[in-house]
Amino acid sequence: MEEQELTQEIKPPANTKGLGRWLKDNLFNTWYNTLLTCLALVFLFFALKGFLTWAFTEAEWDVIPANFRLFMVGSYPQEQIWRVWNAIYILSVLMGLSAGLWGGLVLRFAVALSGVWFISALLPVELSTRGWCLGAIAMIAVSFFLGRGRTSLRPWILGGWILSFPVIMVVLRGFGENGVLTSNWGGLLLTLILAVVGIVVSFPLGVFLALCRQSNLPAIRWVSTTYIETVRGVPLITILFMGNVLIPIFMPGLDINQVLRMMIGITFFSGAYMAENVRGGLQGIPRGQHEAAQAVGLNYVQTTLFIVLPQALRSVIPAIVGQFIALFKDTSLVSIIGLIDLLGVAKSVIANPDWLGLQAEVYLFAAVIYFVFCYAMSYASQDIETDLGVGKH
Amino acid sequence: MAAQENALNDPIIMCEDLHKWFDDFHVLKGITTSFQKGERAVICGPSGSGKSTFIRTLNRLEEHQRGTIIVDGVELTDDLRNINLIRQEVGMVFQQFNLFPHLTNLQNITLGPIRVRKLTKSEAEEVALSLLERVDIADQAYKYPAEISGGQQQRVAIARALAMEPKIMLFDEPTSALDPEMITEVLDVMRELAHSGMTMLVVTHEMGFAREVADRILFFDEGMIVEEAPPADFFDNPQHERTKLFISQTLQH
């Protein structure tokens, strides 16, 4: 045997424990924990038993597939459904390219989405729908391989995402009488549109308001503070009602449709909360950071863009994503104004004499859809935090 | 300018009757002095004497309320153009380093040259890498500030200031936040910089460094310059009671 060095590297002890040991350490380590564990098990047994019995024997799940189109797109006309698929394809191409360019989080989402399309294609759906689903997978896959390794494309793809926003609106709406009026937008489609517009517009609005509230100019600070405090003092539903009634009065010449009015209301509301989240981050930036930036010769705009905002936003990602999630769920309030979003569809299905008494099934389905999207946002935020090394550097 | 008549009298910084208040507290009470091109001046004094505030007024991190400051022929006023002009000529190193934690050490250094001096990314990186070489931490270029020691961070901070090719370097207690064994490595870099002919104003408690490197020592107390002299006179033949007390207290350690 070779002579060993004095300071031989010693591996840390393996910290894997057996299942039995884990159970003993975590669930049965004291008499009261043992008692709690047993009580919890009894409770879980009865709760799960009740739920599972209902879900597999009593629940009438027929209501979901029978109204699936309604849940997804509301009263969007069947013969124009290609518009929705075209919008999905635009996003699929962008997603595929991004997955190829960046990998990581986007890639995982692209794979998950492809999985959803694949399962949808296996379900007993119309042949045309099956074709669209498989087409979406193909779009993602092809653009993934096109995008792989071409890092020089990155700025173009980012531009593409920004541009896709108005393009998709036009695709979904079409022109004039031949298009689809926004009053026919509904279901999950409407929920997503409201949420994405709200998020994409309220975020920069919030950053802008937060910077204004920190301004050295009293007038700007005062206007921003007044706006934030006023909006935060009013419930969202009130703002939506007011938007519905007041916007046509303030702008009589313009024909602003109801969906747009709701977008404006949601954005203004969320912007105020976003501003306070961002301000929390701005206040956490030490004075020395501003001074160092000034000493290097950066002006106010450069200091804000390159030094202050990257650090401030990074530290408030959890709060910002929390606000995004709240906004996503708050879009359901538009069903009170009369728009038929996901929750609106759920209500109208329950009110349909053919499906009376199926509240549990319908609301559970809606809840699962809301959960999937909210959890995806939460998951993405954790991933982004790890990527940016929050708390490490 | 009249200063050009005499090579020995060619001030790059001139201060005339400088006053500064923090609310009611009179921090600087009429500072009048000037610094020559290539001069290495050490500013010392008890805490609260206004020495940090003084060098921070020189690049407008603090605003002076009375008197005039002229840096390289440009008067420091409210005019943003003048302030930016002067900040590009004056580099600053802080007690707490103040590196940008979300950027790598290399990016910390290249940010100013790219955004302010409008160098290309590759030009700026070339400059940055050679500066990191100069402060002896080229191997830490792609790490983040939090991943290196305090002494290394301060050397990155010095490199960041040098990357703007300043004519003057201000040091605000650059070693006060460092563990003792890291002070030497930072002072070595500053010594090398002093020998290269850089104009340096250093606020420090490192009396050994002051004696070795300084051309002149300015002693601040209660917002005024009590005494200014070359190190030999300052340490061995102080004129004022305050100075004598300060020297006896600092040299005891």
JSON list of C-alpha atoms in Angstrom, two decimals, chain A residues 286-289 291-292, chain B residues 52 56 92-101 108 145-146 149-158 160 170-179 203:
[
{"chain": "A", "resi": 286, "resn": "PRO", "atom": "CA", "xyz": [-27.51, 50.48, 0.79]},
{"chain": "A", "resi": 287, "resn": "ARG", "atom": "CA", "xyz": [-26.52, 54.09, 0.23]},
{"chain": "A", "resi": 288, "resn": "GLY", "atom": "CA", "xyz": [-23.01, 52.92, -0.61]},
{"chain": "A", "resi": 289, "resn": "GLN", "atom": "CA", "xyz": [-24.27, 51.32, -3.82]},
{"chain": "A", "resi": 291, "resn": "GLU", "atom": "CA", "xyz": [-22.34, 56.36, -4.04]},
{"chain": "A", "resi": 292, "resn": "ALA", "atom": "CA", "xyz": [-20.13, 53.78, -5.72]},
{"chain": "B", "resi": 52, "resn": "SER", "atom": "CA", "xyz": [-14.14, 61.75, 5.35]},
{"chain": "B", "resi": 56, "resn": "ARG", "atom": "CA", "xyz": [-16.39, 63.19, -0.18]},
{"chain": "B", "resi": 92, "resn": "MET", "atom": "CA", "xyz": [-12.89, 56.73, -5.18]},
{"chain": "B", "resi": 93, "resn": "VAL", "atom": "CA", "xyz": [-12.29, 53.77, -2.86]},
{"chain": "B", "resi": 94, "resn": "PHE", "atom": "CA", "xyz": [-14.65, 53.31, 0.08]},
{"chain": "B", "resi": 95, "resn": "GLN", "atom": "CA", "xyz": [-14.25, 51.92, 3.56]},
{"chain": "B", "resi": 96, "resn": "GLN", "atom": "CA", "xyz": [-16.98, 49.33, 2.92]},
{"chain": "B", "resi": 97, "resn": "PHE", "atom": "CA", "xyz": [-15.70, 48.52, -0.62]},
{"chain": "B", "resi": 98, "resn": "ASN", "atom": "CA", "xyz": [-19.22, 49.08, -2.06]},
{"chain": "B", "resi": 99, "resn": "LEU", "atom": "CA", "xyz": [-18.75, 46.56, -4.83]},
{"chain": "B", "resi": 100, "resn": "PHE", "atom": "CA", "xyz": [-21.91, 45.71, -6.79]},
{"chain": "B", "resi": 101, "resn": "PRO", "atom": "CA", "xyz": [-22.90, 42.31, -5.37]},
{"chain": "B", "resi": 108, "resn": "ASN", "atom": "CA", "xyz": [-17.82, 45.49, -11.51]},
{"chain": "B", "resi": 145, "resn": "PRO", "atom": "CA", "xyz": [-17.64, 39.86, -4.63]},
{"chain": "B", "resi": 146, "resn": "ALA", "atom": "CA", "xyz": [-19.26, 37.79, -1.86]},
{"chain": "B", "resi": 149, "resn": "SER", "atom": "CA", "xyz": [-12.08, 37.93, 1.00]},
{"chain": "B", "resi": 150, "resn": "GLY", "atom": "CA", "xyz": [-12.35, 41.51, 2.22]},
{"chain": "B", "resi": 151, "resn": "GLY", "atom": "CA", "xyz": [-8.81, 42.36, 1.15]},
{"chain": "B", "resi": 152, "resn": "GLN", "atom": "CA", "xyz": [-9.49, 40.97, -2.31]},
{"chain": "B", "resi": 153, "resn": "GLN", "atom": "CA", "xyz": [-12.75, 42.91, -2.52]},
{"chain": "B", "resi": 154, "resn": "GLN", "atom": "CA", "xyz": [-10.98, 46.13, -1.69]},
{"chain": "B", "resi": 155, "resn": "ARG", "atom": "CA", "xyz": [-8.40, 45.42, -4.39]},
{"chain": "B", "resi": 156, "resn": "VAL", "atom": "CA", "xyz": [-11.21, 44.85, -6.90]},
{"chain": "B", "resi": 157, "resn": "ALA", "atom": "CA", "xyz": [-12.65, 48.19, -5.76]},
{"chain": "B", "resi": 158, "resn": "ILE", "atom": "CA", "xyz": [-9.30, 49.86, -6.44]},
{"chain": "B", "resi": 160, "resn": "ARG", "atom": "CA", "xyz": [-12.73, 49.45, -10.54]},
{"chain": "B", "resi": 170, "resn": "LEU", "atom": "CA", "xyz": [-9.53, 59.33, -3.21]},
{"chain": "B", "resi": 171, "resn": "PHE", "atom": "CA", "xyz": [-9.28, 56.67, -0.49]},
{"chain": "B", "resi": 172, "resn": "ASP", "atom": "CA", "xyz": [-11.81, 56.89, 2.35]},
{"chain": "B", "resi": 173, "resn": "GLU", "atom": "CA", "xyz": [-10.37, 54.73, 5.16]},
{"chain": "B", "resi": 174, "resn": "PRO", "atom": "CA", "xyz": [-9.65, 51.88, 2.75]},
{"chain": "B", "resi": 175, "resn": "THR", "atom": "CA", "xyz": [-8.30, 49.47, 5.37]},
{"chain": "B", "resi": 176, "resn": "SER", "atom": "CA", "xyz": [-10.57, 50.24, 8.34]},
{"chain": "B", "resi": 177, "resn": "ALA", "atom": "CA", "xyz": [-13.05, 47.44, 7.60]},
{"chain": "B", "resi": 178, "resn": "LEU", "atom": "CA", "xyz": [-10.37, 44.81, 7.02]},
{"chain": "B", "resi": 179, "resn": "ASP", "atom": "CA", "xyz": [-8.99, 42.03, 9.18]},
{"chain": "B", "resi": 203, "resn": "VAL", "atom": "CA", "xyz": [-7.91, 59.22, 4.71]}
]
